Every structure is written in C-alpha cells, then in structure tokens.
C-alpha cells in the first residue's frame, strides 16, 4: 500500500471493481480494500450478466481483480473499519491499524440480507433457498417452488415465480391469509396457499426436499423462496454523516440504502457510493454499471480539482517568472542552463553584417554576446541574473583574444531598464517572452536604441509551437509572431527585411523529432 491514492474504493465486489477499473484506466491511483464477502458468494453462477452468463461469482470477481491490477490499480484484502477527514483528504483505517490517505472515496460495501428466522434457511441460502427469480428462476423452472411468506408482498412474489414454474405454493407461515381479490388471483394462476408456520427444512443428500410445518406435515419442494430485508452496509458512511433511508416496494419497506445522485455522489463532498449499498435492487451488471459511472464521475471531479490547482500554480509561476530571484534560482540549480551555442537566427542574420556596436538583451550565459564579440562587435549584454552574467564573463575570458574586452556585461531588469537611444548597429532580443503590455514597451525601447542604418533582430518562439510536443512554457499570451512585432514598428522609421515563421528541427522531451518555428523579425532603421 502507498501512503496516498487518488481514490480508495471500499469493497471489491462488482461495483467496487468496475469503479476501480474506470479509475485505473483514467490513470488515477486507486486502492481497493476488500473484505472478500460478496453478497452472491453462495450462488453457483452469476446470471443476467451479459457476455458472462453463468460465470461462478468468484471467477467474475477474480477476472475483475485482474483487470484492476492490469491497469495499475492495487487491491488489498482487509476490512475498512474507520474513515476520517483530515483537511481535504480522507484517512482510511484498514483492519484497525494501517492507514492510507485518499483524495476521494468510493464506498461499495454492498448490503446484508437479513433472512427469516426459520431453522435451516441460512445454511441453504443461495443454493435452494432463493430470493430472486432473475438470479435463480431459470435454474428451477418447472420445479416445485414454495414461497415462504414473511410480509405483505408474499402473494406478489408467488405470482412472480409462477412465471418460471406451474408448481408454486404460497406458504403463509405466520402471515395473514390473502384477501378475496388476492386469493382469486392466486387461484387463477394455479398457486395453492398453505396455512401454518414453517418449522424446519427437510434436506436429503445436501438437497432441499421440502419444508416441515409446525403441524408436522411435510410439503415436498425443490426450492424455497424467501424475502430478505436488504440493509445497506453503511456504518462507514454513517460515520461521515450519511444516513441510509428506507426503500419501499408497493408501499412496504424492503430495506435501507444510502441516498446518492445518478452518478453515485452523496451529500458528503468527495464520497461516492455504488452497487447495493446505494441501490438494494441492483443486480451484478447494474452494480458494475453504477461503479463504472461513479469512477468516471470521481475522475471528472478530480479533473476539476486538478485544474483549479494548476491555475493557482500557473498564476504563481507567472508572477514569479520575471523576478530576479526566480532567474537566480534557475541558474543556480544547474551548472549550465543553455547550450553554449549562439542562437541560430542570430547566426543566420548577423554573420555577414559589418561589426559595430551591438546590444544583446537577455544575454543569459553569454553565447550570443561572445559569438558577436568574436566577430569584432562591441557588445552591451544585459541580463537580470548575476550568476548568468558571471558565467558569461568566464566564457568570454575563455574565448581568448579581445573577446572579454569587447563585451560590457550589464546587470539590469529589462522591464525597467532603457538602453541609450539611436546607439546600436544591431539590437538583438532572442526569445524574450513577456506579457503583451511590457513586451510591447520593451520592444519599443529596443527599436529606439537602434542607430540609423542599424538593425533590430527580434526572435521568439512562434505560437504554433504550443501545438507541438516541443517543450514550451504554456503561456500563449506571451508568444508572438514576427508580423505582430513588425506591426508595432513605425514604417517611416523602419524597413522590415524579414518577418516570418522560420521552421527549425528540434527534439521533444520524449525524444521525438519535431519541427518548431521561430518568429523572426529583422528590420533596418531608415
Ligand atoms: C444468493 C444470491 C445470488 C445472486 N445471484 C445473482 C445473479 O445471478 N445475478 C445478478 O445479477 N445478481 C445476483 N445477486 C445479486 C448480487 O449479489 C449483487 O447485485 C451484487 O453482489 C452487488 O454488488 P456490490 O459490489 O454492490 O456488492 P457485493 O458484491 O456484495 O460486494 C461488496 C464487497 O464489499 C466488501 N466489504 C463490505 N464492507 C467492507 C469494509 N468495511 N471494508 C472492506 N470491504 C468491505 C464485502 O466483503 C464484499 O466483498 C445475487 C445475490 C444473492 C444474495
């Protein structure tokens, strides 16, 4: 068990496992804790489960468990005996000791069938003591079926089972005789009514042969049908403040279940329910469907929470992004942040220019400034991070010759710094990505810094790059096209020489080849 999961599923029957499969396939971390007592365990096969008709219950559960673990979900055997809130998390206690945290809970603990207190009934439950014609009716078709009356719905139950066999008896046990209308309906369907309490079951060779009435009379039968009171296993949910409600059938209470909406969401935020705990009439396929639905709803809820968290982090990063402290932290975390090679668009556009005075803004570890100085340019290189400037100066020194003397390293925050006007023969800004308003202001100051006849080179990551798998900060408003930059320039002062999206081969973080685009603006001051 890990310490924390996206979802802990309590109960690993059809509902819990189907929910866990949906969650694991949605790439959520999920733990199923299961006490291993599914309601239909005594039955030979699961019926009315499309595609798996008649599969033994344990086999279906085993297949479901394989599916959960096959997608990375985890399953542990154990009983959850407490669930507590701790901040936004739930703390789930397993077997009185181990605890595990969860962002969401899916409770699928099923229900308890409360059986009539007739000797022998509990022992034969699910084998030849039956409750549900859809689960067992076909298997006992045309056999002798006794319906043990324990409440006012018994006559209705007897008429229902009559669909599967012409040999149905209604054993009144300790209930009242049907009224005249009901008696007529039963007679019309050939259902005999047997008065007197049932005292015991008759069994031979581990097979039901009949029931013995208190009078001593034995009624021969092949199956005994009982009505159970179906009580949701809701203790954990009650500890979270959820109260089960009565379930009525034809005006009579047949059980209790925990209320939830169609997706299984309860009134307690973060807690979902599915299967018999929330719907006492759910068969296996419906329990599985409800589990799947709850799993999807939980994932959707987590997606919303993840998005809220991401927005907060995105805003925090955007606020911190342009501070000196953030850049210092970035440079100090690694011995080299950049490749050490000059930017390709600078090389493409400046290699043939006659050296003069250059301004390189956001000079980083100095690769562009050193490259320019090596070609004879006198460079003013500006950066916000002293660590980067110190590294750049080292690179300039290592380049030898007069390179170091030709570069003036300047520590400044470009959001506030203004270069000397009409001074530089080349002003280069490589990948300066700022919010629109300060970006436009900076580019205007850079344009002012270009000497008559000099060039302004602005290169950025093109917005198209956000459609690729290339690593890019996802701040669309900070991306720009060359055309957008060109539109800012006064045509009376600048002649645009290049304004294009220039393709460049790159490799994404997963090692895939991708084509990215540089927005390249080159303009000459008239
Ligand atoms: C005899 C019988 C035969 C049936 N035959 C059929 C049939 O043929 N076809 C059909 O569609 N339906 C049949 N059903 C109905 C079927 O059993 C239910 O529809 C189904 O089991 C509901 O699934 P579930 O996941 O809600 O609950 P369950 O299958 O009961 O699973 C609940 C799980 O939660 C576990 N659990 C409970 N509390 C805790 C806890 N605190 N911590 C950890 N784990 C816990 C239990 O041990 C259990 O493993 C039959 C029912 C019975 C009684």
CSV table of C-alpha atoms in Angstrom, one decimal, residues 14-436:
chain,number,residue,atom,x,y,z
A,14,UNK,CA,-18.8,-5.8,-8.9
A,15,UNK,CA,-19.4,-2.2,-8.1
A,16,UNK,CA,-16.1,-1.5,-6.5
A,17,UNK,CA,-14.0,-3.4,-9.1
A,18,UNK,CA,-15.8,-1.7,-12.0
A,19,UNK,CA,-15.2,1.7,-10.4
A,20,UNK,CA,-11.6,0.8,-9.9
A,21,UNK,CA,-11.1,-0.3,-13.5
A,22,UNK,CA,-12.6,3.0,-14.7
A,23,UNK,CA,-10.3,5.0,-12.4
A,24,UNK,CA,-7.2,3.0,-13.1
A,25,UNK,CA,-7.8,3.3,-16.9
A,26,UNK,CA,-8.3,7.0,-16.3
A,27,UNK,CA,-4.7,6.9,-14.9
A,28,UNK,CA,-5.8,7.5,-11.3
A,29,UNK,CA,-4.0,5.9,-8.4
A,30,UNK,CA,-6.6,3.6,-6.9
A,31,UNK,CA,-6.6,1.2,-4.0
A,32,UNK,CA,-9.4,-1.3,-3.5
A,33,UNK,CA,-9.8,-2.7,0.1
A,34,UNK,CA,-12.0,-5.7,0.1
A,35,UNK,CA,-13.2,-7.9,3.0
A,36,UNK,CA,-13.9,-10.7,0.4
A,37,UNK,CA,-17.6,-11.4,1.2
A,38,UNK,CA,-19.6,-10.6,-1.9
A,39,UNK,CA,-23.3,-11.0,-1.5
A,40,UNK,CA,-23.8,-13.7,-4.1
A,41,UNK,CA,-20.9,-15.8,-2.9
A,42,UNK,CA,-23.2,-18.8,-2.2
A,43,UNK,CA,-24.6,-18.9,-5.7
A,44,UNK,CA,-23.3,-21.3,-8.4
A,45,UNK,CA,-23.3,-18.7,-11.2
A,46,UNK,CA,-23.9,-15.1,-12.0
A,47,UNK,CA,-27.0,-14.9,-14.3
A,48,UNK,CA,-28.2,-12.0,-16.4
A,49,UNK,CA,-24.7,-10.7,-16.8
A,50,UNK,CA,-24.4,-10.1,-20.5
A,51,UNK,CA,-21.4,-11.8,-22.0
A,52,UNK,CA,-20.5,-13.7,-18.8
A,53,UNK,CA,-23.8,-15.6,-18.3
A,54,UNK,CA,-23.5,-18.3,-15.6
A,55,UNK,CA,-19.9,-17.4,-14.6
A,56,UNK,CA,-19.2,-18.5,-11.0
A,57,UNK,CA,-19.2,-15.4,-8.7
A,58,UNK,CA,-15.7,-16.0,-7.6
A,59,UNK,CA,-14.5,-16.3,-11.2
A,60,UNK,CA,-16.1,-13.0,-12.2
A,61,UNK,CA,-14.5,-11.2,-9.2
A,62,UNK,CA,-11.1,-12.8,-10.0
A,63,UNK,CA,-11.4,-11.5,-13.6
A,64,UNK,CA,-12.4,-8.1,-12.3
A,65,UNK,CA,-9.4,-8.0,-9.9
A,66,UNK,CA,-7.1,-8.9,-12.8
A,67,UNK,CA,-8.5,-6.1,-14.8
A,68,UNK,CA,-7.9,-3.6,-12.0
A,69,UNK,CA,-4.3,-4.7,-11.3
A,70,UNK,CA,-3.7,-4.9,-15.1
A,71,UNK,CA,-4.2,-1.2,-15.3
A,72,UNK,CA,-2.1,-0.5,-12.3
A,73,UNK,CA,-4.7,-0.4,-9.6
A,74,UNK,CA,-3.9,-2.1,-6.3
A,75,UNK,CA,-6.1,-4.4,-4.2
A,76,UNK,CA,-5.6,-5.4,-0.6
A,77,UNK,CA,-7.6,-7.9,1.4
A,78,UNK,CA,-8.9,-6.3,4.6
A,79,UNK,CA,-11.7,-4.5,6.2
A,80,UNK,CA,-12.0,-0.8,6.4
A,81,UNK,CA,-13.2,0.0,9.9
A,82,UNK,CA,-12.9,3.8,10.0
A,83,UNK,CA,-12.8,6.7,7.7
A,84,UNK,CA,-11.9,10.2,8.9
A,85,UNK,CA,-11.5,13.6,7.3
A,86,UNK,CA,-8.1,15.2,7.5
A,87,UNK,CA,-8.1,18.5,5.7
A,88,UNK,CA,-9.1,17.8,2.1
A,89,UNK,CA,-8.1,14.1,2.4
A,90,UNK,CA,-9.8,11.1,3.8
A,91,UNK,CA,-7.8,8.9,6.2
A,92,UNK,CA,-8.9,5.2,5.8
A,93,UNK,CA,-8.1,2.7,8.5
A,94,UNK,CA,-7.7,-0.9,7.5
A,95,UNK,CA,-8.0,-3.8,9.9
A,96,UNK,CA,-7.7,-1.5,12.9
A,97,UNK,CA,-4.2,-0.5,12.2
A,98,UNK,CA,-2.8,0.5,8.8
A,99,UNK,CA,-3.9,3.9,7.5
A,100,UNK,CA,-4.0,5.3,4.0
A,101,UNK,CA,-5.0,8.7,2.6
A,102,UNK,CA,-7.3,9.3,-0.3
A,103,UNK,CA,-8.5,12.4,-2.2
A,104,UNK,CA,-11.8,10.7,-2.9
A,105,UNK,CA,-13.8,7.7,-1.5
A,106,UNK,CA,-15.9,5.2,-3.4
A,107,UNK,CA,-17.8,3.1,-1.0
A,108,UNK,CA,-19.2,-0.2,-2.4
A,109,UNK,CA,-19.7,-2.2,0.7
A,110,UNK,CA,-22.9,-3.9,-0.6
A,111,UNK,CA,-25.8,-5.0,1.6
A,112,UNK,CA,-26.6,-7.6,4.3
A,113,UNK,CA,-29.6,-9.9,3.5
A,114,UNK,CA,-31.5,-10.4,6.7
A,115,UNK,CA,-33.1,-13.8,6.4
A,116,UNK,CA,-36.3,-15.1,8.0
A,117,UNK,CA,-35.5,-16.9,11.3
A,118,UNK,CA,-36.5,-20.4,10.2
A,119,UNK,CA,-34.1,-23.2,11.0
A,120,UNK,CA,-32.0,-24.3,8.0
A,121,UNK,CA,-32.7,-21.3,5.9
A,122,UNK,CA,-29.3,-19.6,6.5
A,123,UNK,CA,-27.5,-22.9,5.7
A,124,UNK,CA,-29.1,-23.4,2.4
A,125,UNK,CA,-29.2,-19.7,1.4
A,126,UNK,CA,-28.2,-19.1,-2.2
A,127,UNK,CA,-28.4,-22.8,-3.1
A,128,UNK,CA,-32.0,-23.9,-2.9
A,129,UNK,CA,-33.2,-21.2,-0.6
A,130,UNK,CA,-33.6,-18.4,-3.1
A,131,UNK,CA,-34.9,-14.8,-3.3
A,132,UNK,CA,-34.6,-13.5,-6.8
A,133,UNK,CA,-36.2,-15.1,-9.9
A,134,UNK,CA,-33.8,-13.3,-12.3
A,135,UNK,CA,-30.9,-14.9,-10.4
A,136,UNK,CA,-32.3,-18.4,-10.0
A,137,UNK,CA,-35.7,-18.7,-11.7
A,138,UNK,CA,-34.4,-20.4,-14.9
A,139,UNK,CA,-32.4,-22.9,-12.9
A,140,UNK,CA,-35.6,-24.1,-11.0
A,141,UNK,CA,-38.0,-23.8,-13.9
A,142,UNK,CA,-40.9,-26.3,-13.7
A,143,UNK,CA,-39.8,-27.5,-10.3
A,144,UNK,CA,-41.8,-27.4,-7.0
A,145,UNK,CA,-41.3,-23.9,-5.5
A,146,UNK,CA,-42.5,-22.8,-2.1
A,147,UNK,CA,-42.7,-19.1,-1.3
A,148,UNK,CA,-42.2,-18.5,2.4
A,149,UNK,CA,-44.4,-15.5,3.3
A,150,UNK,CA,-42.9,-13.1,5.7
A,151,UNK,CA,-44.7,-9.9,4.7
A,152,UNK,CA,-47.5,-8.4,2.6
A,153,UNK,CA,-45.5,-8.8,-0.6
A,154,UNK,CA,-45.5,-12.6,-0.5
A,155,UNK,CA,-48.5,-13.1,-2.8
A,156,UNK,CA,-46.9,-10.8,-5.4
A,157,UNK,CA,-43.7,-12.8,-5.0
A,158,UNK,CA,-45.6,-16.1,-5.6
A,159,UNK,CA,-47.2,-14.8,-8.7
A,160,UNK,CA,-43.9,-13.6,-10.0
A,161,UNK,CA,-42.3,-17.1,-9.5
A,162,UNK,CA,-45.3,-18.6,-11.3
A,163,UNK,CA,-43.7,-17.2,-14.5
A,164,UNK,CA,-40.9,-19.8,-14.1
A,165,UNK,CA,-42.9,-22.8,-12.8
A,166,UNK,CA,-46.5,-24.0,-12.7
A,167,UNK,CA,-45.8,-25.6,-9.3
A,168,UNK,CA,-45.8,-22.7,-6.9
A,169,UNK,CA,-47.1,-22.9,-3.3
A,170,UNK,CA,-47.6,-19.9,-1.0
A,171,UNK,CA,-46.6,-20.9,2.5
A,172,UNK,CA,-48.4,-18.5,4.8
A,173,UNK,CA,-46.0,-19.2,7.7
A,174,UNK,CA,-47.1,-16.6,10.3
A,175,UNK,CA,-48.8,-14.1,7.9
A,176,UNK,CA,-52.4,-13.5,7.3
A,177,UNK,CA,-54.4,-15.3,4.6
A,178,UNK,CA,-54.8,-13.3,1.4
A,179,UNK,CA,-57.9,-11.2,0.9
A,180,UNK,CA,-60.6,-12.4,-1.6
A,181,UNK,CA,-59.2,-10.5,-4.5
A,182,UNK,CA,-55.7,-11.8,-4.0
A,183,UNK,CA,-57.0,-15.3,-3.3
A,184,UNK,CA,-58.7,-15.2,-6.7
A,185,UNK,CA,-55.6,-14.0,-8.5
A,186,UNK,CA,-53.6,-16.8,-6.9
A,187,UNK,CA,-56.2,-19.4,-7.7
A,188,UNK,CA,-56.4,-18.2,-11.3
A,189,UNK,CA,-52.6,-18.8,-11.6
A,190,UNK,CA,-52.8,-22.2,-10.0
A,191,UNK,CA,-51.0,-21.2,-6.8
A,192,UNK,CA,-52.0,-23.1,-3.7
A,193,UNK,CA,-52.0,-21.3,-0.4
A,194,UNK,CA,-50.6,-23.4,2.5
A,195,UNK,CA,-51.5,-22.2,6.0
A,196,UNK,CA,-49.5,-22.7,9.2
A,197,UNK,CA,-46.0,-21.8,10.3
A,198,UNK,CA,-43.0,-23.5,8.7
A,199,UNK,CA,-40.9,-25.1,11.4
A,200,UNK,CA,-38.0,-26.6,9.6
A,201,UNK,CA,-36.4,-27.5,6.3
A,202,UNK,CA,-36.3,-31.1,5.0
A,203,UNK,CA,-32.9,-32.0,3.5
A,204,UNK,CA,-31.6,-35.2,2.0
A,205,UNK,CA,-28.1,-35.6,0.5
A,206,UNK,CA,-27.5,-31.9,0.9
A,207,UNK,CA,-30.5,-31.1,-1.2
A,208,UNK,CA,-33.8,-29.5,-0.1
A,209,UNK,CA,-36.7,-31.9,-0.3
A,210,UNK,CA,-39.3,-29.8,1.4
A,211,UNK,CA,-40.5,-28.0,4.5
A,212,UNK,CA,-42.0,-29.3,7.7
A,213,UNK,CA,-44.9,-27.3,9.1
A,214,UNK,CA,-45.4,-26.8,12.8
A,215,UNK,CA,-48.3,-29.2,12.4
A,216,UNK,CA,-45.8,-31.9,11.4
A,217,UNK,CA,-47.0,-32.0,7.8
A,218,UNK,CA,-44.2,-32.1,5.3
A,219,UNK,CA,-44.6,-30.2,2.0
A,220,UNK,CA,-42.4,-31.5,-0.8
A,221,UNK,CA,-40.4,-28.8,-2.6
A,222,UNK,CA,-37.3,-28.4,-4.7
A,223,UNK,CA,-36.7,-24.7,-3.8
A,224,UNK,CA,-37.8,-22.4,-1.1
A,225,UNK,CA,-38.2,-18.7,-1.9
A,226,UNK,CA,-37.7,-16.1,0.9
A,227,UNK,CA,-37.8,-12.4,1.0
A,228,UNK,CA,-34.8,-10.8,2.8
A,229,UNK,CA,-34.7,-7.4,4.4
A,230,UNK,CA,-31.9,-5.8,2.4
A,231,UNK,CA,-29.8,-3.5,4.7
A,232,UNK,CA,-27.0,-1.4,3.2
A,233,UNK,CA,-23.6,-1.9,4.9
A,234,UNK,CA,-23.5,1.8,5.7
A,235,UNK,CA,-21.6,2.1,9.0
A,236,UNK,CA,-18.6,3.9,7.5
A,237,UNK,CA,-20.9,6.2,5.6
A,238,UNK,CA,-22.9,7.0,8.7
A,239,UNK,CA,-19.7,7.9,10.5
A,240,UNK,CA,-19.2,10.5,7.7
A,241,UNK,CA,-22.7,11.9,8.3
A,242,UNK,CA,-24.7,10.0,5.7
A,243,UNK,CA,-27.9,8.4,6.9
A,244,UNK,CA,-29.5,5.5,5.0
A,245,UNK,CA,-33.1,5.8,4.0
A,246,UNK,CA,-36.0,3.2,3.8
A,247,UNK,CA,-36.6,1.6,0.4
A,248,UNK,CA,-40.2,0.8,-0.3
A,249,UNK,CA,-41.8,-1.6,-2.7
A,250,UNK,CA,-45.6,-1.3,-3.2
A,251,UNK,CA,-45.8,0.7,-0.1
A,252,UNK,CA,-43.8,-1.7,2.1
A,253,UNK,CA,-40.3,-1.2,3.4
A,254,UNK,CA,-38.0,-3.9,2.0
A,255,UNK,CA,-34.6,-2.4,3.1
A,256,UNK,CA,-32.4,0.6,3.6
A,257,UNK,CA,-29.9,2.2,1.2
A,258,UNK,CA,-27.7,5.3,1.2
A,259,UNK,CA,-29.1,8.2,-1.0
A,260,UNK,CA,-26.9,9.4,-3.9
A,261,UNK,CA,-27.4,11.1,-7.2
A,262,UNK,CA,-27.3,9.2,-10.6
A,263,UNK,CA,-23.5,9.3,-10.6
A,264,UNK,CA,-23.3,7.9,-7.1
A,265,UNK,CA,-22.3,11.3,-5.5
A,266,UNK,CA,-23.5,11.5,-1.9
A,267,UNK,CA,-24.3,14.6,0.1
A,268,UNK,CA,-20.8,14.5,1.6
A,269,UNK,CA,-18.3,16.1,-0.8
A,270,UNK,CA,-15.7,13.6,-2.0
A,271,UNK,CA,-17.8,10.5,-1.2
A,272,UNK,CA,-19.4,8.3,-3.8
A,273,UNK,CA,-21.4,5.1,-3.4
A,274,UNK,CA,-22.3,2.4,-5.9
A,275,UNK,CA,-23.9,-1.0,-6.0
A,276,UNK,CA,-26.1,-2.5,-3.4
A,277,UNK,CA,-25.1,0.0,-0.7
A,278,UNK,CA,-26.8,2.7,-2.7
A,279,UNK,CA,-29.4,0.6,-4.6
A,280,UNK,CA,-30.6,-2.6,-2.9
A,281,UNK,CA,-32.3,-3.8,-6.1
A,282,UNK,CA,-29.1,-3.6,-8.2
A,283,UNK,CA,-28.1,-6.9,-9.9
A,284,UNK,CA,-24.5,-7.5,-10.6
A,285,UNK,CA,-24.5,-5.9,-14.0
A,286,UNK,CA,-26.2,-2.8,-12.7
A,287,UNK,CA,-23.8,-2.7,-9.7
A,288,UNK,CA,-20.9,-2.8,-12.1
A,289,UNK,CA,-22.5,-0.1,-14.3
A,290,UNK,CA,-23.0,2.1,-11.2
A,291,UNK,CA,-19.4,1.5,-10.2
A,292,UNK,CA,-18.2,2.5,-13.6
A,293,UNK,CA,-20.4,5.6,-13.6
A,294,UNK,CA,-19.1,6.6,-10.1
A,295,UNK,CA,-15.5,6.0,-11.2
A,296,UNK,CA,-16.0,8.3,-14.2
A,297,UNK,CA,-17.7,10.9,-12.0
A,298,UNK,CA,-14.9,10.8,-9.5
A,299,UNK,CA,-12.3,11.2,-12.2
A,300,UNK,CA,-14.3,14.2,-13.6
A,301,UNK,CA,-14.4,15.7,-10.1
A,302,UNK,CA,-10.6,15.2,-9.7
A,303,UNK,CA,-10.0,16.8,-13.2
A,304,UNK,CA,-11.8,19.9,-11.9
A,305,UNK,CA,-9.7,20.0,-8.8
A,306,UNK,CA,-6.5,19.3,-10.7
A,307,UNK,CA,-7.4,22.2,-13.0
A,308,UNK,CA,-8.1,24.6,-10.1
A,309,UNK,CA,-4.7,23.6,-8.6
A,310,UNK,CA,-3.0,24.0,-11.9
A,311,UNK,CA,-4.5,27.5,-12.4
A,312,UNK,CA,-3.1,28.6,-9.0
A,313,UNK,CA,0.3,27.2,-9.8
A,314,UNK,CA,0.3,28.7,-13.3
A,315,UNK,CA,-0.5,32.1,-11.8
A,316,UNK,CA,2.1,31.7,-9.1
A,317,UNK,CA,4.8,30.8,-11.7
A,318,UNK,CA,3.8,33.7,-14.0
A,319,UNK,CA,4.1,36.1,-11.1
A,320,UNK,CA,7.5,34.7,-10.1
A,321,UNK,CA,8.8,34.3,-13.6
A,322,UNK,CA,10.2,37.8,-14.2
A,323,UNK,CA,11.8,38.3,-10.8
A,324,UNK,CA,15.5,38.3,-10.3
A,325,UNK,CA,15.1,35.7,-7.5
A,326,UNK,CA,13.4,33.3,-9.9
A,327,UNK,CA,16.1,33.6,-12.5
A,328,UNK,CA,18.9,33.3,-9.9
A,329,UNK,CA,17.3,30.1,-8.6
A,330,UNK,CA,17.1,28.7,-12.1
A,331,UNK,CA,20.7,29.4,-12.9
A,332,UNK,CA,22.0,28.3,-9.6
A,333,UNK,CA,20.1,25.0,-9.9
A,334,UNK,CA,22.3,23.9,-12.8
A,335,UNK,CA,25.9,24.5,-13.9
A,336,UNK,CA,24.6,25.4,-17.4
A,337,UNK,CA,21.0,26.3,-18.4
A,338,UNK,CA,21.7,27.0,-22.1
A,339,UNK,CA,23.6,25.0,-24.8
A,340,UNK,CA,26.5,27.4,-25.0
A,341,UNK,CA,25.9,27.8,-28.8
A,342,UNK,CA,24.8,31.1,-30.3
A,343,UNK,CA,21.1,31.3,-31.3
A,344,UNK,CA,20.7,30.1,-34.9
A,345,UNK,CA,18.7,33.0,-36.2
A,346,UNK,CA,21.3,35.5,-34.8
A,347,UNK,CA,23.9,33.5,-36.7
A,348,UNK,CA,21.8,33.5,-39.8
A,349,UNK,CA,21.1,37.2,-39.8
A,350,UNK,CA,24.3,38.7,-38.3
A,351,UNK,CA,27.1,36.6,-39.8
A,352,UNK,CA,27.5,38.8,-42.8
A,353,UNK,CA,27.0,42.2,-41.0
A,354,UNK,CA,29.9,44.6,-40.6
A,355,UNK,CA,30.7,44.6,-36.9
A,356,UNK,CA,29.8,47.7,-34.9
A,357,UNK,CA,28.0,48.3,-31.6
A,358,UNK,CA,25.6,45.6,-30.6
A,359,UNK,CA,23.0,45.3,-27.8
A,360,UNK,CA,22.1,41.8,-26.7
A,361,UNK,CA,19.2,41.7,-24.2
A,362,UNK,CA,18.5,38.7,-22.0
A,363,UNK,CA,22.1,37.6,-22.7
A,364,UNK,CA,22.0,34.6,-20.3
A,365,UNK,CA,25.2,32.7,-20.2
A,366,UNK,CA,26.6,34.8,-23.0
A,367,UNK,CA,26.8,32.6,-26.0
A,368,UNK,CA,25.3,35.2,-28.4
A,369,UNK,CA,27.5,38.1,-26.9
A,370,UNK,CA,30.7,36.0,-27.1
A,371,UNK,CA,29.9,35.0,-30.7
A,372,UNK,CA,29.3,38.6,-31.7
A,373,UNK,CA,32.5,39.8,-29.9
A,374,UNK,CA,34.5,37.1,-31.6
A,375,UNK,CA,33.4,38.7,-34.9
A,376,UNK,CA,34.5,42.1,-33.8
A,377,UNK,CA,31.3,43.5,-32.4
A,378,UNK,CA,31.5,45.7,-29.2
A,379,UNK,CA,28.6,44.3,-27.2
A,380,UNK,CA,26.5,45.5,-24.4
A,381,UNK,CA,25.0,42.4,-22.9
A,382,UNK,CA,22.2,42.8,-20.4
A,383,UNK,CA,20.7,40.2,-18.0
A,384,UNK,CA,18.8,40.1,-14.8
A,385,UNK,CA,20.8,37.3,-13.2
A,386,UNK,CA,24.2,37.9,-11.8
A,387,UNK,CA,25.0,34.2,-11.8
A,388,UNK,CA,24.4,34.1,-15.6
A,389,UNK,CA,26.5,37.3,-16.1
A,390,UNK,CA,29.4,35.8,-14.1
A,391,UNK,CA,29.2,32.6,-16.2
A,392,UNK,CA,29.0,34.6,-19.4
A,393,UNK,CA,32.1,36.7,-18.4
A,394,UNK,CA,34.0,33.4,-17.8
A,395,UNK,CA,33.0,32.2,-21.3
A,396,UNK,CA,34.2,35.5,-22.8
A,397,UNK,CA,37.5,35.2,-21.0
A,398,UNK,CA,37.9,31.5,-22.1
A,399,UNK,CA,37.2,32.6,-25.7
A,400,UNK,CA,40.6,34.4,-25.6
A,401,UNK,CA,41.7,37.3,-27.8
A,402,UNK,CA,39.9,40.5,-27.2
A,403,UNK,CA,36.5,38.9,-26.7
A,404,UNK,CA,36.3,39.7,-23.0
A,405,UNK,CA,37.3,43.4,-23.5
A,406,UNK,CA,34.7,43.8,-26.2
A,407,UNK,CA,31.7,42.9,-24.0
A,408,UNK,CA,30.2,45.1,-21.3
A,409,UNK,CA,28.2,42.9,-19.0
A,410,UNK,CA,25.3,44.8,-17.6
A,411,UNK,CA,23.1,43.7,-14.7
A,412,UNK,CA,19.6,45.1,-15.2
A,413,UNK,CA,15.9,44.3,-15.1
A,414,UNK,CA,14.8,44.8,-18.7
A,415,UNK,CA,11.3,45.6,-17.5
A,416,UNK,CA,12.7,48.8,-16.1
A,417,UNK,CA,15.9,49.5,-18.0
A,418,UNK,CA,16.2,51.7,-21.0
A,419,UNK,CA,19.1,51.5,-23.4
A,420,UNK,CA,20.7,54.6,-24.9
A,421,UNK,CA,18.7,55.8,-27.9
A,422,UNK,CA,19.9,55.5,-31.5
A,423,UNK,CA,23.1,53.9,-30.4
A,424,UNK,CA,23.4,50.4,-31.7
A,425,UNK,CA,24.1,48.9,-35.1
A,426,UNK,CA,22.5,45.7,-34.0
A,427,UNK,CA,19.9,45.2,-31.3
A,428,UNK,CA,19.2,41.5,-30.7
A,429,UNK,CA,16.4,40.1,-28.5
A,430,UNK,CA,16.4,36.3,-28.6
A,431,UNK,CA,13.4,34.6,-27.0
A,432,UNK,CA,12.2,37.4,-24.8
A,433,UNK,CA,8.8,36.3,-23.7
A,434,UNK,CA,6.9,38.7,-21.6
A,435,UNK,CA,3.2,39.5,-21.1
A,436,UNK,CA,1.9,41.6,-24.0
